[in-house]
Amino acid sequence: MGEETAFSVTDQVEINPLYMFRWEEAQDAYVLLYPEGIVKLNETAGEILHHCSQSSSVGDLIKKMKTHYAASDPATAEKVEDGVYKFLEVSHAKGWIRRKT
Amino acid sequence: MPKAGSGVKLDGQGQPLWLCLELTYRCPLQCPWCSNPVDFADYSDELTTEEWKRVLREGRELGALQLGFTGGEPLIRKDLEELVDYANGLGYYTNLITSGMGLTEERLLDLKKAGLKQIQLSIQSCDSNVTNELVGTDAHDKKLAVAKLIKKHDFPMVLNVPVVRQNVDLVPGILKMAEELKVEFLEFANVQYYNWALLNRKELIPTKEQLDRAEAAVNETRARVGDDMTIYFVIPDYYDGKPKACMNGWGNIHLTVAPDGSGLPCQECRVLKDVEYNSVRDHSLAWIWHESPAFNLYRGQDWMKEPCKTCDEKEQDFGGCRCQSYLLTGDATNTDPACSRSPFHNLVEETVKEANAPNRIYQPLVMRRANRSENTAVSG
Ligand code: SF4
Ligand code: SF4
Protein backbone atom coordinates (compact mmCIF):
# COMPACT_ATOMS: atom_id res chain seq x y z
CA MET A 1 0.00 0.00 0.00
CA GLY A 2 1.33 3.42 -0.94
CA GLU A 3 1.64 6.58 1.08
CA GLU A 4 -1.60 8.10 2.30
CA THR A 5 -2.03 11.44 0.60
CA ALA A 6 -5.23 13.34 -0.05
CA PHE A 7 -6.84 12.96 -3.46
CA SER A 8 -6.38 15.72 -6.01
CA VAL A 9 -8.35 16.68 -9.13
CA THR A 10 -5.89 14.94 -11.44
CA ASP A 11 -5.98 11.62 -9.62
CA GLN A 12 -7.51 8.72 -11.47
CA VAL A 13 -9.45 6.37 -9.27
CA GLU A 14 -11.21 3.10 -9.87
CA ILE A 15 -13.21 0.59 -7.93
CA ASN A 16 -11.00 -2.11 -6.43
CA PRO A 17 -11.40 -5.15 -8.69
CA LEU A 18 -11.88 -7.29 -5.57
CA TYR A 19 -15.28 -5.66 -5.30
CA MET A 20 -18.27 -5.98 -7.53
CA PHE A 21 -20.29 -2.78 -7.72
CA ARG A 22 -23.76 -2.73 -9.13
CA TRP A 23 -27.35 -1.61 -8.87
CA GLU A 24 -29.59 -4.04 -6.99
CA GLU A 25 -33.24 -3.66 -7.82
CA ALA A 26 -34.51 -5.57 -4.77
CA GLN A 27 -32.58 -3.24 -2.45
CA ASP A 28 -33.39 -0.16 -4.48
CA ALA A 29 -29.74 0.79 -4.01
CA TYR A 30 -26.21 0.32 -5.29
CA VAL A 31 -24.34 -2.48 -3.57
CA LEU A 32 -20.72 -3.56 -3.25
CA LEU A 33 -20.19 -7.30 -3.15
CA TYR A 34 -16.92 -8.88 -2.10
CA PRO A 35 -15.68 -12.15 -0.62
CA GLU A 36 -18.09 -12.91 2.21
CA GLY A 37 -19.51 -9.43 2.35
CA ILE A 38 -22.19 -7.03 1.17
CA VAL A 39 -22.28 -3.28 1.53
CA LYS A 40 -25.49 -1.48 0.72
CA LEU A 41 -24.65 2.08 -0.23
CA ASN A 42 -26.75 5.09 0.61
CA GLU A 43 -27.95 7.26 -2.23
CA THR A 44 -25.01 9.69 -2.37
CA ALA A 45 -22.33 7.05 -1.87
CA GLY A 46 -23.89 4.94 -4.60
CA GLU A 47 -24.01 7.86 -7.03
CA ILE A 48 -20.38 8.78 -6.39
CA LEU A 49 -19.16 5.24 -6.99
CA HIS A 50 -21.38 4.94 -10.03
CA HIS A 51 -19.89 8.11 -11.55
CA CYS A 52 -16.44 7.14 -10.31
CA SER A 53 -16.46 4.14 -12.59
CA GLN A 54 -17.24 6.40 -15.54
CA SER A 55 -14.91 9.29 -14.84
CA SER A 56 -11.46 9.96 -16.20
CA SER A 57 -10.27 11.80 -13.08
CA VAL A 58 -11.39 13.08 -9.70
CA GLY A 59 -11.95 16.49 -11.30
CA ASP A 60 -14.18 14.91 -13.91
CA LEU A 61 -16.04 13.02 -11.18
CA ILE A 62 -16.68 16.22 -9.25
CA LYS A 63 -17.99 17.87 -12.39
CA LYS A 64 -20.35 14.98 -13.01
CA MET A 65 -21.59 15.03 -9.42
CA LYS A 66 -22.24 18.76 -9.62
CA THR A 67 -24.34 18.18 -12.69
CA HIS A 68 -26.10 15.26 -11.04
CA TYR A 69 -27.10 17.36 -8.04
CA ALA A 70 -27.77 20.40 -10.21
CA ALA A 71 -25.35 22.38 -8.05
CA SER A 72 -25.23 25.70 -9.85
CA ASP A 73 -24.77 28.11 -6.96
CA PRO A 74 -21.25 28.24 -5.46
CA ALA A 75 -22.31 27.18 -1.95
CA THR A 76 -23.92 23.94 -3.12
CA ALA A 77 -21.10 23.30 -5.56
CA GLU A 78 -18.60 23.54 -2.75
CA LYS A 79 -20.65 21.21 -0.61
CA VAL A 80 -20.73 18.62 -3.38
CA GLU A 81 -16.99 18.92 -3.90
CA ASP A 82 -16.27 18.50 -0.18
CA GLY A 83 -18.61 15.55 -0.03
CA VAL A 84 -16.87 13.81 -2.91
CA TYR A 85 -13.41 14.25 -1.39
CA LYS A 86 -14.59 13.05 1.99
CA PHE A 87 -16.27 10.02 0.51
CA LEU A 88 -13.24 9.13 -1.62
CA GLU A 89 -11.07 9.22 1.47
CA VAL A 90 -13.40 6.95 3.41
CA SER A 91 -13.83 4.47 0.60
CA HIS A 92 -10.11 4.42 -0.01
CA ALA A 93 -9.55 3.58 3.66
CA LYS A 94 -12.11 0.80 3.38
CA GLY A 95 -10.36 -0.54 0.30
CA TRP A 96 -13.33 0.02 -2.04
CA ILE A 97 -11.42 2.23 -4.44
CA ARG A 98 -7.80 2.63 -5.47
CA ARG A 99 -5.65 4.96 -7.52
CA LYS A 100 -5.17 3.85 -11.07
CA THR A 101 -1.53 3.24 -11.85
CA MET B 1 -17.84 -24.05 7.02
CA PRO B 2 -20.35 -21.64 8.43
CA LYS B 3 -19.05 -18.41 9.78
CA ALA B 4 -19.57 -17.52 13.38
CA GLY B 5 -20.27 -13.84 13.31
CA SER B 6 -17.47 -12.93 10.93
CA GLY B 7 -19.91 -11.49 8.40
CA VAL B 8 -20.96 -7.91 8.43
CA LYS B 9 -24.00 -6.92 10.37
CA LEU B 10 -26.78 -6.41 7.95
CA ASP B 11 -30.44 -5.76 7.93
CA GLY B 12 -31.81 -8.00 5.23
CA GLN B 13 -35.20 -6.27 5.35
CA GLY B 14 -36.72 -9.70 5.35
CA GLN B 15 -34.66 -10.96 2.42
CA PRO B 16 -32.33 -13.95 2.42
CA LEU B 17 -29.27 -12.00 1.24
CA TRP B 18 -27.06 -15.03 1.74
CA LEU B 19 -27.88 -18.20 -0.10
CA CYS B 20 -25.76 -21.23 0.56
CA LEU B 21 -26.03 -24.35 -1.56
CA GLU B 22 -24.68 -27.54 -0.11
CA LEU B 23 -24.39 -29.33 -3.43
CA THR B 24 -23.39 -32.65 -1.90
CA TYR B 25 -22.29 -34.17 1.39
CA ARG B 26 -19.78 -36.33 -0.44
CA CYS B 27 -16.16 -35.45 0.26
CA PRO B 28 -12.80 -37.16 -0.12
CA LEU B 29 -11.63 -35.82 3.25
CA GLN B 30 -12.49 -36.94 6.75
CA CYS B 31 -12.18 -33.83 8.88
CA PRO B 32 -13.11 -34.64 12.46
CA TRP B 33 -14.84 -31.23 12.86
CA CYS B 34 -16.95 -31.56 9.71
CA SER B 35 -20.19 -29.61 9.90
CA ASN B 36 -22.12 -32.17 7.87
CA PRO B 37 -24.57 -34.36 9.76
CA VAL B 38 -23.05 -37.38 11.46
CA ASP B 39 -25.46 -39.52 9.41
CA PHE B 40 -24.58 -37.66 6.17
CA ALA B 41 -24.60 -40.90 4.18
CA ASP B 42 -28.39 -41.05 4.62
CA TYR B 43 -28.81 -37.93 2.47
CA SER B 44 -27.57 -39.26 -0.82
CA ASP B 45 -30.63 -38.25 -2.84
CA GLU B 46 -29.10 -35.04 -4.21
CA LEU B 47 -30.99 -32.40 -6.16
CA THR B 48 -30.53 -32.54 -9.92
CA THR B 49 -28.98 -29.78 -11.98
CA GLU B 50 -32.40 -28.52 -13.04
CA GLU B 51 -33.63 -28.52 -9.45
CA TRP B 52 -30.62 -26.47 -8.32
CA LYS B 53 -31.26 -24.02 -11.14
CA ARG B 54 -34.79 -23.54 -9.91
CA VAL B 55 -33.45 -22.86 -6.42
CA LEU B 56 -31.07 -20.28 -7.88
CA ARG B 57 -33.84 -18.52 -9.77
CA GLU B 58 -36.15 -18.44 -6.80
CA GLY B 59 -33.32 -17.25 -4.55
CA ARG B 60 -32.64 -14.24 -6.76
CA GLU B 61 -36.34 -13.43 -6.83
CA LEU B 62 -36.23 -13.39 -3.03
CA GLY B 63 -33.35 -10.89 -3.15
CA ALA B 64 -30.34 -13.13 -2.50
CA LEU B 65 -27.01 -11.52 -3.47
CA GLN B 66 -24.22 -13.63 -2.04
CA LEU B 67 -24.09 -17.22 -3.11
CA GLY B 68 -21.90 -19.93 -1.63
CA PHE B 69 -21.35 -23.27 -3.32
CA THR B 70 -20.32 -25.63 -0.59
CA GLY B 71 -20.74 -29.18 0.66
CA GLY B 72 -19.21 -31.67 1.31
CA GLU B 73 -16.87 -31.00 -1.55
CA PRO B 74 -18.80 -29.13 -4.25
CA LEU B 75 -16.22 -30.04 -6.91
CA ILE B 76 -17.51 -33.60 -6.77
CA ARG B 77 -20.57 -32.36 -8.66
CA LYS B 78 -19.77 -32.41 -12.36
CA ASP B 79 -22.36 -29.69 -12.93
CA LEU B 80 -20.59 -27.15 -10.70
CA GLU B 81 -19.37 -25.08 -13.66
CA GLU B 82 -22.83 -25.10 -15.22
CA LEU B 83 -24.41 -23.95 -11.96
CA VAL B 84 -21.82 -21.20 -11.43
CA ASP B 85 -22.44 -19.98 -14.95
CA TYR B 86 -26.18 -19.96 -14.41
CA ALA B 87 -25.88 -18.20 -11.04
CA ASN B 88 -23.54 -15.60 -12.46
CA GLY B 89 -26.04 -14.87 -15.21
CA LEU B 90 -28.70 -14.28 -12.57
CA GLY B 91 -26.50 -11.65 -10.90
CA TYR B 92 -25.18 -13.44 -7.82
CA TYR B 93 -21.74 -12.84 -6.35
CA THR B 94 -20.52 -16.42 -6.58
CA ASN B 95 -18.25 -17.95 -3.93
CA LEU B 96 -16.77 -21.43 -4.03
CA ILE B 97 -16.03 -22.97 -0.65
CA THR B 98 -13.74 -25.91 -1.23
CA SER B 99 -11.17 -28.25 0.25
CA GLY B 100 -9.33 -27.90 -3.07
CA MET B 101 -9.45 -31.63 -3.68
CA GLY B 102 -10.12 -32.21 -7.34
CA LEU B 103 -9.52 -28.63 -8.44
CA THR B 104 -7.42 -28.88 -11.61
CA GLU B 105 -6.19 -25.94 -13.65
CA GLU B 106 -8.63 -26.88 -16.36
CA ARG B 107 -11.61 -26.74 -14.01
CA LEU B 108 -10.33 -23.52 -12.53
CA LEU B 109 -10.25 -21.92 -15.96
CA ASP B 110 -13.75 -23.18 -16.69
CA LEU B 111 -14.95 -21.75 -13.39
CA LYS B 112 -13.36 -18.42 -14.25
CA LYS B 113 -15.12 -18.45 -17.59
CA ALA B 114 -18.37 -19.28 -15.83
CA GLY B 115 -17.99 -16.11 -13.77
CA LEU B 116 -16.87 -17.44 -10.40
CA LYS B 117 -15.85 -14.46 -8.27
CA GLN B 118 -14.09 -15.83 -5.24
CA ILE B 119 -12.62 -19.00 -3.79
CA GLN B 120 -12.41 -19.98 -0.17
CA LEU B 121 -9.86 -22.74 0.24
CA SER B 122 -9.47 -24.64 3.47
CA ILE B 123 -6.05 -25.66 4.69
CA GLN B 124 -5.23 -27.04 8.10
CA SER B 125 -1.63 -26.12 8.70
CA CYS B 126 1.72 -25.22 7.16
CA ASP B 127 3.04 -28.71 7.86
CA SER B 128 2.03 -31.53 5.57
CA ASN B 129 2.13 -34.17 8.32
CA VAL B 130 -0.22 -32.21 10.52
CA THR B 131 -2.63 -31.41 7.68
CA ASN B 132 -2.71 -34.96 6.38
CA GLU B 133 -3.29 -36.43 9.79
CA LEU B 134 -6.08 -33.98 10.52
CA VAL B 135 -8.00 -34.60 7.30
CA GLY B 136 -7.28 -38.32 7.20
CA THR B 137 -5.55 -38.44 3.82
CA ASP B 138 -2.67 -36.99 1.78
CA ALA B 139 -4.03 -33.56 1.02
CA HIS B 140 -1.54 -30.90 2.05
CA ASP B 141 0.59 -30.73 -1.08
CA LYS B 142 -2.47 -30.77 -3.31
CA LYS B 143 -4.03 -27.94 -1.37
CA LEU B 144 -0.88 -25.86 -1.61
CA ALA B 145 -0.68 -26.46 -5.35
CA VAL B 146 -4.32 -25.44 -5.69
CA ALA B 147 -3.70 -22.28 -3.66
CA LYS B 148 -0.96 -21.30 -6.11
CA LEU B 149 -3.19 -22.01 -9.09
CA ILE B 150 -5.95 -19.88 -7.62
CA LYS B 151 -3.56 -16.96 -7.29
CA LYS B 152 -2.08 -17.60 -10.72
CA HIS B 153 -5.51 -17.16 -12.20
CA ASP B 154 -6.20 -14.07 -10.19
CA PHE B 155 -9.13 -15.06 -8.05
CA PRO B 156 -9.61 -13.22 -4.77
CA MET B 157 -9.00 -15.86 -2.16
CA VAL B 158 -9.90 -16.56 1.41
CA LEU B 159 -7.61 -19.08 3.06
CA ASN B 160 -9.68 -20.74 5.74
CA VAL B 161 -7.97 -22.46 8.64
CA PRO B 162 -10.08 -24.21 11.26
CA VAL B 163 -8.44 -23.64 14.62
CA VAL B 164 -7.96 -26.73 16.78
CA ARG B 165 -5.60 -27.85 19.50
CA GLN B 166 -3.58 -29.81 16.94
CA ASN B 167 -2.71 -26.86 14.68
CA VAL B 168 -3.01 -23.72 16.77
CA ASP B 169 0.66 -23.75 17.74
CA LEU B 170 1.49 -23.54 14.04
CA VAL B 171 -0.27 -20.19 13.59
CA PRO B 172 3.01 -18.30 13.07
CA GLY B 173 3.98 -20.67 10.24
CA ILE B 174 0.48 -20.48 8.77
CA LEU B 175 0.66 -16.69 8.76
CA LYS B 176 3.94 -16.87 6.90
CA MET B 177 2.54 -19.35 4.40
CA ALA B 178 -0.46 -17.11 3.72
CA GLU B 179 1.79 -14.10 3.22
CA GLU B 180 3.91 -16.02 0.75
CA LEU B 181 0.83 -17.16 -1.12
CA LYS B 182 -0.33 -13.51 -1.25
CA VAL B 183 -3.88 -14.31 -0.20
CA GLU B 184 -6.14 -11.33 0.40
CA PHE B 185 -8.00 -12.84 3.33
CA LEU B 186 -6.81 -15.27 5.96
CA GLU B 187 -9.52 -16.59 8.18
CA PHE B 188 -8.84 -18.53 11.34
CA ALA B 189 -12.19 -20.16 11.88
CA ASN B 190 -13.25 -21.33 15.29
CA VAL B 191 -14.64 -24.80 15.11
CA GLN B 192 -18.33 -24.94 15.99
CA TYR B 193 -18.93 -27.85 18.30
CA TYR B 194 -21.83 -29.59 16.64
CA ASN B 195 -22.05 -32.83 14.68
CA TRP B 196 -18.55 -34.31 14.16
CA ALA B 197 -16.88 -31.56 16.09
CA LEU B 198 -19.03 -32.26 19.13
CA LEU B 199 -17.96 -35.91 19.07
CA ASN B 200 -14.36 -34.70 19.13
CA ARG B 201 -14.78 -31.64 21.29
CA LYS B 202 -12.48 -32.71 24.09
CA GLU B 203 -9.65 -33.35 21.68
CA LEU B 204 -10.15 -30.32 19.47
CA ILE B 205 -10.59 -27.44 21.90
CA PRO B 206 -7.40 -25.41 22.04
CA THR B 207 -6.20 -24.24 25.44
CA LYS B 208 -6.42 -20.61 26.46
CA GLU B 209 -2.65 -20.39 26.53
CA GLN B 210 -2.41 -21.66 22.96
CA LEU B 211 -5.02 -19.15 21.81
CA ASP B 212 -3.30 -16.24 23.49
CA ARG B 213 -0.03 -17.11 21.81
CA ALA B 214 -1.76 -17.46 18.45
CA GLU B 215 -3.50 -14.12 18.88
CA ALA B 216 -0.22 -12.40 19.64
CA ALA B 217 1.28 -13.81 16.44
CA VAL B 218 -1.76 -12.66 14.47
CA ASN B 219 -1.51 -9.14 15.86
CA GLU B 220 2.17 -8.97 15.08
CA THR B 221 1.50 -9.93 11.44
CA ARG B 222 -1.46 -7.58 11.18
CA ALA B 223 0.71 -4.67 12.24
CA ARG B 224 3.32 -5.59 9.67
CA VAL B 225 1.24 -6.38 6.57
CA GLY B 226 -1.40 -3.69 7.03
CA ASP B 227 -3.99 -3.69 4.27
CA ASP B 228 -2.26 -6.30 2.14
CA MET B 229 -3.94 -9.15 3.96
CA THR B 230 -7.04 -9.10 6.12
CA ILE B 231 -6.75 -11.58 8.97
CA TYR B 232 -9.82 -12.79 10.81
CA PHE B 233 -9.14 -14.21 14.23
CA VAL B 234 -11.54 -14.17 17.14
CA ILE B 235 -11.26 -15.88 20.50
CA PRO B 236 -13.89 -18.68 20.50
CA ASP B 237 -17.15 -18.19 22.34
CA TYR B 238 -16.26 -20.93 24.82
CA TYR B 239 -13.51 -18.71 26.25
CA ASP B 240 -15.10 -15.38 25.66
CA GLY B 241 -18.23 -15.57 27.80
CA LYS B 242 -19.94 -13.93 24.84
CA PRO B 243 -22.13 -15.87 22.45
CA LYS B 244 -21.66 -15.48 18.71
CA ALA B 245 -24.28 -13.58 16.75
CA CYS B 246 -25.14 -16.82 15.10
CA MET B 247 -26.23 -16.50 11.45
CA ASN B 248 -27.07 -12.84 12.13
CA GLY B 249 -30.24 -14.22 13.66
CA TRP B 250 -32.35 -17.22 12.75
CA GLY B 251 -34.15 -16.81 9.43
CA ASN B 252 -32.83 -13.27 9.15
CA ILE B 253 -30.45 -13.15 6.18
CA HIS B 254 -29.21 -16.74 5.68
CA LEU B 255 -30.80 -19.53 3.72
CA THR B 256 -29.06 -22.85 3.20
CA VAL B 257 -30.29 -25.57 0.90
CA ALA B 258 -28.99 -29.04 1.79
CA PRO B 259 -28.05 -31.68 -0.82
CA ASP B 260 -31.47 -33.31 -0.53
CA GLY B 261 -33.28 -30.00 -0.99
CA SER B 262 -34.10 -29.24 2.64
CA GLY B 263 -34.26 -25.52 3.33
CA LEU B 264 -32.24 -24.76 6.47
CA PRO B 265 -31.80 -21.53 8.47
CA CYS B 266 -28.22 -22.62 9.14
CA GLN B 267 -25.88 -25.38 7.97
CA GLU B 268 -25.79 -27.02 11.36
CA CYS B 269 -29.42 -26.85 12.36
CA ARG B 270 -30.33 -30.43 11.55
CA VAL B 271 -28.99 -31.14 15.03
CA LEU B 272 -32.34 -29.80 16.28
CA LYS B 273 -33.93 -33.20 16.10
CA ASP B 274 -37.57 -32.20 16.62
CA VAL B 275 -37.64 -29.55 13.88
CA GLU B 276 -38.98 -30.54 10.49
CA TYR B 277 -37.31 -28.86 7.54
CA ASN B 278 -39.22 -28.58 4.29
CA SER B 279 -37.75 -29.44 0.93
CA VAL B 280 -37.59 -27.37 -2.23
CA ARG B 281 -38.93 -30.50 -3.89
CA ASP B 282 -42.29 -29.94 -2.18
CA HIS B 283 -42.40 -26.17 -1.73
CA SER B 284 -41.24 -22.95 -3.31
CA LEU B 285 -38.18 -21.29 -1.79
CA ALA B 286 -40.37 -18.27 -1.01
CA TRP B 287 -42.75 -20.41 1.03
CA ILE B 288 -39.86 -22.04 2.87
CA TRP B 289 -38.33 -18.66 3.67
CA HIS B 290 -41.47 -16.74 4.56
CA GLU B 291 -44.00 -19.30 5.70
CA SER B 292 -42.41 -22.57 6.79
CA PRO B 293 -42.65 -23.33 10.52
CA ALA B 294 -38.91 -24.07 10.73
CA PHE B 295 -37.86 -20.61 9.53
CA ASN B 296 -40.33 -18.87 11.81
CA LEU B 297 -39.46 -20.90 14.88
CA TYR B 298 -36.72 -18.62 16.26
CA ARG B 299 -37.16 -15.61 14.02
CA GLY B 300 -37.19 -12.28 15.85
CA GLN B 301 -37.26 -12.22 19.65
CA ASP B 302 -40.64 -13.58 20.73
CA TRP B 303 -39.26 -17.02 21.48
CA MET B 304 -36.66 -15.72 23.93
CA LYS B 305 -36.61 -16.55 27.61
CA GLU B 306 -34.77 -14.87 30.44
CA PRO B 307 -32.02 -13.71 30.69
CA CYS B 308 -32.05 -12.87 26.96
CA LYS B 309 -35.57 -11.47 26.98
CA THR B 310 -34.66 -8.41 29.03
CA CYS B 311 -31.00 -8.18 28.05
CA ASP B 312 -29.82 -5.20 26.00
CA GLU B 313 -27.37 -7.34 24.04
CA LYS B 314 -30.14 -9.22 22.28
CA GLU B 315 -30.23 -6.91 19.27
CA GLN B 316 -26.52 -7.60 18.75
CA ASP B 317 -26.17 -11.32 19.41
CA PHE B 318 -29.74 -12.63 19.03
CA GLY B 319 -29.24 -14.73 22.17
CA GLY B 320 -26.42 -16.70 20.54
CA CYS B 321 -26.78 -20.02 18.81
CA ARG B 322 -29.93 -22.14 18.99
CA CYS B 323 -28.10 -25.32 18.11
CA GLN B 324 -25.57 -24.81 20.89
CA SER B 325 -28.38 -24.17 23.40
CA TYR B 326 -30.17 -27.29 22.29
CA LEU B 327 -27.13 -29.55 22.26
CA LEU B 328 -25.83 -28.46 25.63
CA THR B 329 -29.03 -27.72 27.58
CA GLY B 330 -31.67 -29.71 25.73
CA ASP B 331 -33.78 -26.63 24.94
CA ALA B 332 -33.06 -24.41 21.93
CA THR B 333 -34.91 -21.45 23.49
CA ASN B 334 -32.46 -21.26 26.37
CA THR B 335 -29.77 -18.62 26.35
CA ASP B 336 -26.66 -19.87 24.59
CA PRO B 337 -24.57 -21.46 27.37
CA ALA B 338 -21.48 -19.76 25.94
CA CYS B 339 -22.95 -16.56 27.41
CA SER B 340 -21.68 -15.79 30.89
CA ARG B 341 -25.23 -14.78 31.86
CA SER B 342 -26.66 -18.18 30.98
CA PRO B 343 -27.69 -20.31 33.97
CA PHE B 344 -26.01 -23.18 32.10
CA HIS B 345 -22.71 -21.38 31.54
CA ASN B 346 -21.04 -23.82 33.96
CA LEU B 347 -21.40 -26.51 31.25
CA VAL B 348 -19.08 -24.56 28.99
CA GLU B 349 -16.78 -23.63 31.83
CA GLU B 350 -16.38 -27.27 32.81
CA THR B 351 -15.53 -28.27 29.25
CA VAL B 352 -12.96 -25.54 29.05
CA LYS B 353 -11.49 -26.56 32.38
CA GLU B 354 -11.18 -30.13 31.22
CA ALA B 355 -9.54 -29.06 27.98
CA ASN B 356 -6.98 -27.05 29.93
CA ALA B 357 -6.27 -29.71 32.54
CA PRO B 358 -2.62 -30.74 32.52
CA ASN B 359 -3.32 -34.46 32.97
CA ARG B 360 -5.91 -34.92 30.26
CA ILE B 361 -6.50 -38.41 28.93
CA TYR B 362 -6.18 -38.34 25.18
CA GLN B 363 -8.62 -40.11 22.90
CA PRO B 364 -8.23 -40.77 19.20
CA LEU B 365 -10.15 -38.44 16.90
CA VAL B 366 -13.37 -39.75 15.38
CA MET B 367 -12.81 -39.17 11.68
CA ARG B 368 -15.72 -38.24 9.42
CA ARG B 369 -16.66 -41.49 7.71
CA ALA B 370 -19.86 -42.86 6.29
CA ASN B 371 -19.46 -45.84 8.53
CA ARG B 372 -18.40 -44.63 11.91
CA SER B 373 -17.45 -48.11 13.06
CA GLU B 374 -14.48 -47.84 10.70
CA ASN B 375 -13.00 -45.62 13.35
CA THR B 376 -10.93 -47.89 15.50
CA ALA B 377 -11.71 -46.46 18.88
CA VAL B 378 -15.09 -44.79 18.95
CA SER B 379 -16.44 -44.31 22.40
CA GLY B 380 -20.18 -44.51 23.11
S1 SF4 C 1 -15.09 -30.25 6.72
FE1 SF4 C 1 -13.61 -31.63 5.72
S2 SF4 C 1 -14.71 -33.57 5.49
FE2 SF4 C 1 -16.26 -32.01 5.91
S3 SF4 C 1 -16.93 -31.35 3.91
FE3 SF4 C 1 -15.30 -29.96 4.53
S4 SF4 C 1 -13.44 -30.83 3.65
FE4 SF4 C 1 -14.99 -32.44 3.61
S1 SF4 D 1 -28.27 -13.05 27.94
FE1 SF4 D 1 -28.87 -13.56 25.84
S2 SF4 D 1 -28.99 -11.57 24.78
FE2 SF4 D 1 -27.84 -11.25 26.71
S3 SF4 D 1 -25.69 -11.44 26.14
FE3 SF4 D 1 -26.39 -13.48 26.82
S4 SF4 D 1 -27.07 -14.52 24.95
FE4 SF4 D 1 -26.91 -12.34 24.47
Short mmCIF file of C-alpha atoms in Angstrom, two decimals, chain A residues 41-81:
data_model
loop_
_atom_site.label_atom_id
_atom_site.label_comp_id
_atom_site.label_asym_id
_atom_site.label_seq_id
_atom_site.Cartn_x
_atom_site.Cartn_y
_atom_site.Cartn_z
CA LEU A 41 -24.65 2.08 -0.23
CA ASN A 42 -26.75 5.09 0.61
CA GLU A 43 -27.95 7.26 -2.23
CA THR A 44 -25.01 9.69 -2.37
CA ALA A 45 -22.33 7.05 -1.87
CA GLY A 46 -23.89 4.94 -4.60
CA GLU A 47 -24.01 7.86 -7.03
CA ILE A 48 -20.38 8.78 -6.39
CA LEU A 49 -19.16 5.24 -6.99
CA HIS A 50 -21.38 4.94 -10.03
CA HIS A 51 -19.89 8.11 -11.55
CA CYS A 52 -16.44 7.14 -10.31
CA SER A 53 -16.46 4.14 -12.59
CA GLN A 54 -17.24 6.40 -15.54
CA SER A 55 -14.91 9.29 -14.84
CA SER A 56 -11.46 9.96 -16.20
CA SER A 57 -10.27 11.80 -13.08
CA VAL A 58 -11.39 13.08 -9.70
CA GLY A 59 -11.95 16.49 -11.30
CA ASP A 60 -14.18 14.91 -13.91
CA LEU A 61 -16.04 13.02 -11.18
CA ILE A 62 -16.68 16.22 -9.25
CA LYS A 63 -17.99 17.87 -12.39
CA LYS A 64 -20.35 14.98 -13.01
CA MET A 65 -21.59 15.03 -9.42
CA LYS A 66 -22.24 18.76 -9.62
CA THR A 67 -24.34 18.18 -12.69
CA HIS A 68 -26.10 15.26 -11.04
CA TYR A 69 -27.10 17.36 -8.04
CA ALA A 70 -27.77 20.40 -10.21
CA ALA A 71 -25.35 22.38 -8.05
CA SER A 72 -25.23 25.70 -9.85
CA ASP A 73 -24.77 28.11 -6.96
CA PRO A 74 -21.25 28.24 -5.46
CA ALA A 75 -22.31 27.18 -1.95
CA THR A 76 -23.92 23.94 -3.12
CA ALA A 77 -21.10 23.30 -5.56
CA GLU A 78 -18.60 23.54 -2.75
CA LYS A 79 -20.65 21.21 -0.61
CA VAL A 80 -20.73 18.62 -3.38
CA GLU A 81 -16.99 18.92 -3.90
#
